[in-house]
Short mmCIF file of C-alpha atoms in Angstrom, two decimals:
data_model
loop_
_atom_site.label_atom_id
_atom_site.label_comp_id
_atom_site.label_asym_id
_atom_site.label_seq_id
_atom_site.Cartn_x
_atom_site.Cartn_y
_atom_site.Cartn_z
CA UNK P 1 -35.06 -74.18 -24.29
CA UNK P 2 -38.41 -74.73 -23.15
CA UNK P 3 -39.64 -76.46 -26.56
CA UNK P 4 -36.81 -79.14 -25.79
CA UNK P 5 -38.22 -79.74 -22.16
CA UNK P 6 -41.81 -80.47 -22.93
CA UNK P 7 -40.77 -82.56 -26.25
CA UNK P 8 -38.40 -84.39 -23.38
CA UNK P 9 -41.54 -85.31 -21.13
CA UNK P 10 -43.58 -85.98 -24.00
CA UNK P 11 -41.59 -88.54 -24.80
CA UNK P 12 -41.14 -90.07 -21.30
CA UNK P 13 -44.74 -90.49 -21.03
CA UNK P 14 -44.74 -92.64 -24.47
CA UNK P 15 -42.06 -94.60 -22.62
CA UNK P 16 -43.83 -94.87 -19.64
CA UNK P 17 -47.24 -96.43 -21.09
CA UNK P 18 -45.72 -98.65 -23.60
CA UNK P 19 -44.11 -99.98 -20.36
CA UNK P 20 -47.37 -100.31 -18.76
CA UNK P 21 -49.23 -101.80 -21.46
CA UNK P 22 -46.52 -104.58 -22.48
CA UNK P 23 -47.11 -105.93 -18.88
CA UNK P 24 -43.58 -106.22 -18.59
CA UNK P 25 -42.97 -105.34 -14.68
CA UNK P 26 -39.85 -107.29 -13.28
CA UNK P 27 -39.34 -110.10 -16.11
CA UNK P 28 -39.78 -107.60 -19.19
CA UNK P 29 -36.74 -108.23 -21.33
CA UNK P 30 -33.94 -105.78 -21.89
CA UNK P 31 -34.29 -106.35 -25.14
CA UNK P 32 -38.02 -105.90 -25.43
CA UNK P 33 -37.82 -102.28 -23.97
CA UNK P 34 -34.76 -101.29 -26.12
CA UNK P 35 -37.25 -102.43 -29.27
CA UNK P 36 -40.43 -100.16 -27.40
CA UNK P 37 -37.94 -97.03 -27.06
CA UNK P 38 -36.66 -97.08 -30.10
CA UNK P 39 -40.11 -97.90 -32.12
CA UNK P 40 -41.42 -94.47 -29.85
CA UNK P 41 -38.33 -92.93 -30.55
CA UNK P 42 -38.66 -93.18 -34.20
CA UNK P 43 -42.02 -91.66 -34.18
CA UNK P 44 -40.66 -88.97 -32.87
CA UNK P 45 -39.59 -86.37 -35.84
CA UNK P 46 -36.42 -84.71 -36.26
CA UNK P 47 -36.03 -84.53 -32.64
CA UNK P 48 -32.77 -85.30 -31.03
CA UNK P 49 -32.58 -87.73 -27.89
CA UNK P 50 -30.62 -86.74 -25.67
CA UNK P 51 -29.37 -89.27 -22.15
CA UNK P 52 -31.68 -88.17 -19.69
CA UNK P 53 -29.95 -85.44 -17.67
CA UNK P 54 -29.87 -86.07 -13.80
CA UNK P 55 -32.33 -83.71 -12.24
CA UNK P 56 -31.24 -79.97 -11.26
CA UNK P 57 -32.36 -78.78 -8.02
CA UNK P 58 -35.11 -76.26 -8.37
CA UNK P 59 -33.89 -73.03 -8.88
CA UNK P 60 -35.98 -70.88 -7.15
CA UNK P 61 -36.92 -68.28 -8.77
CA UNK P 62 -34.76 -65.20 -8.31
CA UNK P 63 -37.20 -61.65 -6.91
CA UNK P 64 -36.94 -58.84 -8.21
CA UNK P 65 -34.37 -56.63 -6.81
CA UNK P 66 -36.21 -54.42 -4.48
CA UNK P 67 -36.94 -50.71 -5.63
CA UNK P 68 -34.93 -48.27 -3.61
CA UNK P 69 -37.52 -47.66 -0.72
CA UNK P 70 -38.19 -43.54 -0.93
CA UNK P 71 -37.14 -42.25 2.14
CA UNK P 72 -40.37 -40.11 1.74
CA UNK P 73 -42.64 -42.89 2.33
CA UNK P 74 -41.34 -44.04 5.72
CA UNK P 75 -41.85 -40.65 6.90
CA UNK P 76 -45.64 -41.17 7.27
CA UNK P 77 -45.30 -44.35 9.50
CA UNK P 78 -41.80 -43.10 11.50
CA UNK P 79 -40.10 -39.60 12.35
CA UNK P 80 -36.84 -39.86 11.33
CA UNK P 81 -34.15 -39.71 14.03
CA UNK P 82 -32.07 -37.00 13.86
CA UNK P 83 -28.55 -37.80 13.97
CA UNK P 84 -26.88 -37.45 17.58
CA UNK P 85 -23.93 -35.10 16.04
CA UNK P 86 -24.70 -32.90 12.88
CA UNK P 87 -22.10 -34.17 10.08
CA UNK P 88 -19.16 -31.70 10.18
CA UNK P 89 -18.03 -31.45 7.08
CA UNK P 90 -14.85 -33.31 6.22
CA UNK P 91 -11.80 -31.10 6.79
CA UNK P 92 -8.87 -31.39 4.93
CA UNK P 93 -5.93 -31.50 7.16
CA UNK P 94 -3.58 -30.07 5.41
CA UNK P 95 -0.62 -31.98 5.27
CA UNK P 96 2.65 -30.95 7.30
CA UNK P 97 5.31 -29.20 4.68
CA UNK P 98 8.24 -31.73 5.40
CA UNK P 99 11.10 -29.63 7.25
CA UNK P 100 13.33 -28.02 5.48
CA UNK P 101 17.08 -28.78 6.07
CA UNK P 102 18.94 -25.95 7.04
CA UNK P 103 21.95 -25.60 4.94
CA UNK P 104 25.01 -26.26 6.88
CA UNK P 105 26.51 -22.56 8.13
CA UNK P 106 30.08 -22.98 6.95
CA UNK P 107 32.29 -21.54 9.41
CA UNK P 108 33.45 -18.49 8.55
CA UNK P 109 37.26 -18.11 8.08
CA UNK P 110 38.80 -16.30 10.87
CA UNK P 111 40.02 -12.86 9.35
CA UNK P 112 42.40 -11.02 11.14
CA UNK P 113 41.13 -8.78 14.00
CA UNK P 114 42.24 -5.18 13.43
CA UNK P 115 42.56 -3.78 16.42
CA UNK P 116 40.30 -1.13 17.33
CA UNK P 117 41.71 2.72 17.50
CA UNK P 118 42.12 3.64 21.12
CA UNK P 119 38.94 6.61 21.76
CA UNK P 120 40.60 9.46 23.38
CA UNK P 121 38.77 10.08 26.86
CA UNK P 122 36.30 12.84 27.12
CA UNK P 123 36.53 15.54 28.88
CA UNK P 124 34.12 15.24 31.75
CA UNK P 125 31.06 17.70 30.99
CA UNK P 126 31.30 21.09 33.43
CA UNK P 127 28.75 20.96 36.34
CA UNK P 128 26.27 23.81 35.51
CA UNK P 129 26.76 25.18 39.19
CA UNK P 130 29.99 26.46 39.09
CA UNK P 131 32.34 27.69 36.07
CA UNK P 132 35.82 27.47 35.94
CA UNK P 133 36.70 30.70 35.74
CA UNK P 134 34.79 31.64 38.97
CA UNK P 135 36.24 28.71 40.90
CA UNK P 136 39.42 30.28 39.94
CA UNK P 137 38.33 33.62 41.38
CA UNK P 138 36.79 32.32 44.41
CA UNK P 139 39.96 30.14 45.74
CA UNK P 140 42.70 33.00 44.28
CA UNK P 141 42.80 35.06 47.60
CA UNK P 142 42.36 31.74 50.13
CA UNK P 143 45.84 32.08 52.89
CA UNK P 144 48.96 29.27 51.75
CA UNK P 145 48.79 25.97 52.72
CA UNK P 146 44.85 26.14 52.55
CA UNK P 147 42.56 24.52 49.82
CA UNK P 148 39.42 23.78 48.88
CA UNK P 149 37.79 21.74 45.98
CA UNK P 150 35.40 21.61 43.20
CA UNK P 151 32.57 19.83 44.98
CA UNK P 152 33.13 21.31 48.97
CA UNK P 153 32.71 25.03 47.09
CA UNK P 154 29.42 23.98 44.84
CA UNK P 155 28.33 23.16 48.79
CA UNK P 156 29.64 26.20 50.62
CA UNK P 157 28.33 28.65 47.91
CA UNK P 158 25.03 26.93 48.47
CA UNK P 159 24.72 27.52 51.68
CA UNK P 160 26.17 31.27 51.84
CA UNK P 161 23.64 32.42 49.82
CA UNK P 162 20.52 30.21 51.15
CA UNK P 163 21.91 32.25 54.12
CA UNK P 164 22.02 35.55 52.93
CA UNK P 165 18.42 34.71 51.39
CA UNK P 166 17.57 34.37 55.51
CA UNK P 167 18.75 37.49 56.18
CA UNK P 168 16.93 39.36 53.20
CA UNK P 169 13.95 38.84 55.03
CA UNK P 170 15.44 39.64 58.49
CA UNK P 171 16.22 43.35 57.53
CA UNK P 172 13.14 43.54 55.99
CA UNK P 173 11.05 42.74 58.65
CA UNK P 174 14.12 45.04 61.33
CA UNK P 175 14.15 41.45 63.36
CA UNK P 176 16.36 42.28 65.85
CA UNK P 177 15.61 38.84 67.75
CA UNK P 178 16.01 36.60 64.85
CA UNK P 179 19.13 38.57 63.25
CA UNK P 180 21.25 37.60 66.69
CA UNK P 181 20.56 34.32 65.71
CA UNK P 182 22.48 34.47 62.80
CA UNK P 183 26.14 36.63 64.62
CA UNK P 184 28.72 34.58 65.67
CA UNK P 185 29.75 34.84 69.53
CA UNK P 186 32.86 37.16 68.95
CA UNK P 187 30.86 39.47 66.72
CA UNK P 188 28.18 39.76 69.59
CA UNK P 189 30.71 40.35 72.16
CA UNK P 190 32.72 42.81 70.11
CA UNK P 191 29.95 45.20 68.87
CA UNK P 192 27.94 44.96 72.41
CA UNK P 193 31.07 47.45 73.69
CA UNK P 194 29.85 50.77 73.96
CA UNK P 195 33.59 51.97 72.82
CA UNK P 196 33.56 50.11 69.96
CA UNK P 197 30.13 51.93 68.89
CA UNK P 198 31.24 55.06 69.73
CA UNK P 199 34.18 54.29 66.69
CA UNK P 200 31.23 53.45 64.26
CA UNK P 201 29.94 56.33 65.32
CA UNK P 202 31.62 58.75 64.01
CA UNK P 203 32.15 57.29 60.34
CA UNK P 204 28.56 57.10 59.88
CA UNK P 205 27.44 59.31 56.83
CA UNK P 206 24.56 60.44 58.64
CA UNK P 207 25.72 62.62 61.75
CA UNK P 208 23.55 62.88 64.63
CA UNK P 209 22.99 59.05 64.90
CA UNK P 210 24.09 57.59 68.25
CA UNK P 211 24.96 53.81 68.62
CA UNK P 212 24.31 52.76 72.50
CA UNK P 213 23.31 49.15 71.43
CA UNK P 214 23.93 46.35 69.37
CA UNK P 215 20.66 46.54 68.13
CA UNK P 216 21.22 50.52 67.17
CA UNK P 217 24.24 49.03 64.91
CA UNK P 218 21.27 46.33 63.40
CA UNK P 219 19.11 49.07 62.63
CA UNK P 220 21.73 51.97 61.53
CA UNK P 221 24.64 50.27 60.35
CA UNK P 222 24.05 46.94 58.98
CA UNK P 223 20.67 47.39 57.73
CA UNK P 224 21.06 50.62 55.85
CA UNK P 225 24.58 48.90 53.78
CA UNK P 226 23.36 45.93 52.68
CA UNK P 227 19.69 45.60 52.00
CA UNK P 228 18.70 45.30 48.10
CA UNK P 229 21.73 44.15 47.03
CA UNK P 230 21.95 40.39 45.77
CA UNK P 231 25.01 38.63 46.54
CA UNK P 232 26.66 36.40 43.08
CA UNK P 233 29.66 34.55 44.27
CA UNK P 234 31.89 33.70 47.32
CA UNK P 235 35.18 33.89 47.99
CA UNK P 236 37.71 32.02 50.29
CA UNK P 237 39.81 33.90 52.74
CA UNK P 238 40.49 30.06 54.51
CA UNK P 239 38.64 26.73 54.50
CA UNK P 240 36.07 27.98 57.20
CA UNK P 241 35.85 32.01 56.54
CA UNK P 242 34.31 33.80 53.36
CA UNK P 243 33.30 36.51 51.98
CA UNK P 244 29.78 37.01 50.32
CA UNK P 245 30.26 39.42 47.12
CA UNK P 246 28.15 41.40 44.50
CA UNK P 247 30.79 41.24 41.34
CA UNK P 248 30.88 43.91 38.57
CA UNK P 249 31.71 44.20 35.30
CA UNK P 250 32.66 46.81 32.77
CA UNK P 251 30.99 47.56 29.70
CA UNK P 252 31.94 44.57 27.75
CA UNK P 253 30.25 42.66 30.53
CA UNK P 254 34.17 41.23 31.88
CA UNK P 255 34.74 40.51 35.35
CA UNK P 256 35.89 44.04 36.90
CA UNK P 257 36.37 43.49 40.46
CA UNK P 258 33.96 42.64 43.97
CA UNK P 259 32.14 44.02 46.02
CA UNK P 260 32.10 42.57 49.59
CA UNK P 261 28.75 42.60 51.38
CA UNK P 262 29.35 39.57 54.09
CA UNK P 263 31.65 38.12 56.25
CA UNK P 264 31.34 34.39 57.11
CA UNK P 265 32.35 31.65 59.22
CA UNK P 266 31.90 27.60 59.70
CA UNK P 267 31.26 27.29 63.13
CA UNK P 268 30.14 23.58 64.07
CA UNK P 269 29.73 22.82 60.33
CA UNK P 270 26.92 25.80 59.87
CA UNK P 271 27.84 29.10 58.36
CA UNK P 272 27.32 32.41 60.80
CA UNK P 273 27.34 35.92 60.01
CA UNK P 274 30.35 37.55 60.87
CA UNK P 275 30.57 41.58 61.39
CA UNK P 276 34.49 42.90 60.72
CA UNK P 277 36.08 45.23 63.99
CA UNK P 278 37.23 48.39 63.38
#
């Protein structure tokens, strides 16, 4: 390509002097110039003449790509930045499992309801406080016409012997003072008659003993038959009177009979102490 281009201006300069030395400026023949060219032209050898091309703009001449810059170099003039957020690296979402469809429920075919087997009732479980068998015993000798029931005696039995759990410690201590608290009015009256002492008097097992006073009964009478012995059950002579008893048993450990310690009564809604006349 570039042998072509300097044969090409070679022969434009032949051109251009024959021009020059012909003289021929404005009134130089056509003719005379075609005979110059082609007289140059034929000294020319085996070199092809091609119309003369209409001039390219200058291509200017392409630089060289510039070298990747190393990163290393720049760090002598600048100090690198560092980068306002550290790079996180990329997470991978991951993507959302498309929902399953439920299946369809299908509805279930109505099947026949069997009727359920009636439960027979339970028998309500026995309070530990009372059995029935001394229930039985303690409402057997109560006068006709008079009752009491299952939850008024669990109450009454508790009290009787809370009572008689008072007294205990009355005889212990021979409390005259605090045992009248416990007498009702008619056993106070009753046992305050000299005559009536004089009767107790003479069934005492110890003779000699003389009962002037209430207080001798407390001390020779009431004391002496009673203390150590621990009252088990109650039983009703009417809704408001009792009797406080030891019970025994025989030798197969059966209920064998009472023993009668106390004599009660519901005054006001409180149990008193009540001492039996002669």
């Amino acid at each position: 390509m570039g042998m072509k281009r300097r044969n090409y201006l070679k022969i434009s300069s032949i051109v251009f002097a024959a021009t020059l030395a012909s003289g021929c400026v404005a009134n130089c023949s056509h003719t005379k110039e075609n005979e110059i060219t082609e007289t140059v032209l034929q000294d020319v050898p085996q070199q092809e003449i091609k119309p003369e091309p209409q001039p390219e703009p200058e291509k200017v001449a392409e630089a060289p790509a510039p070298k990747p810059e190393v990163k290393a170099a720049e760090a002598s003039f600048t100090t690198p930045k560092p980068d306002p957020k550290p790079k996180e690296e990329a997470k991978v979402e991951p993507k959302p499992e498309p929902k399953k469809e439920e299946p369809k429920v299908q509805p279930k075919k109505e099947e026949p309801k069997v009727q359920p087997k009636k439960e027979e009732p339970k028998p309500e479980p026995k309070k530990e406080t009372v059995a029935d068998e001394e229930y039985t015993r303690s409402v057997a000798q109560m006068a006709e016409g008079q009752s009491v029931d299952v939850e008024t005696f669990n109450k009454d039995k508790e009290a009787v012997l809370a009572l008689i759990n008072e007294l205990n410690s009355v005889m212990k201590e021979q409390n005259y003072r605090d045992w009248l608290n416990y007498l009702d009015e008619e056993s106070k009256t009753y046992w305050s008659n000299k005559s009536n002492l004089k009767k107790a008097q003479k069934r005492l097992p110890v003779k000699g003993l003389t009962l002037a006073t209430l207080e001798d009964y407390f001390k020779y009478i009431f004391i002496p038959s009673r203390q150590g012995n621990e009252m088990d059950e109650i039983r009703y002579e009417t809704e408001s009177s009792v009797k406080a008893v030891q019970i025994r048993t025989d030798e197969k450990g059966h209920y064998a009979g009472d023993t009668v310690y106390y004599y009660l009564r519901k005054v006001n809604g409180s149990w008193k102490l009540h001492l039996p006349q002669m």
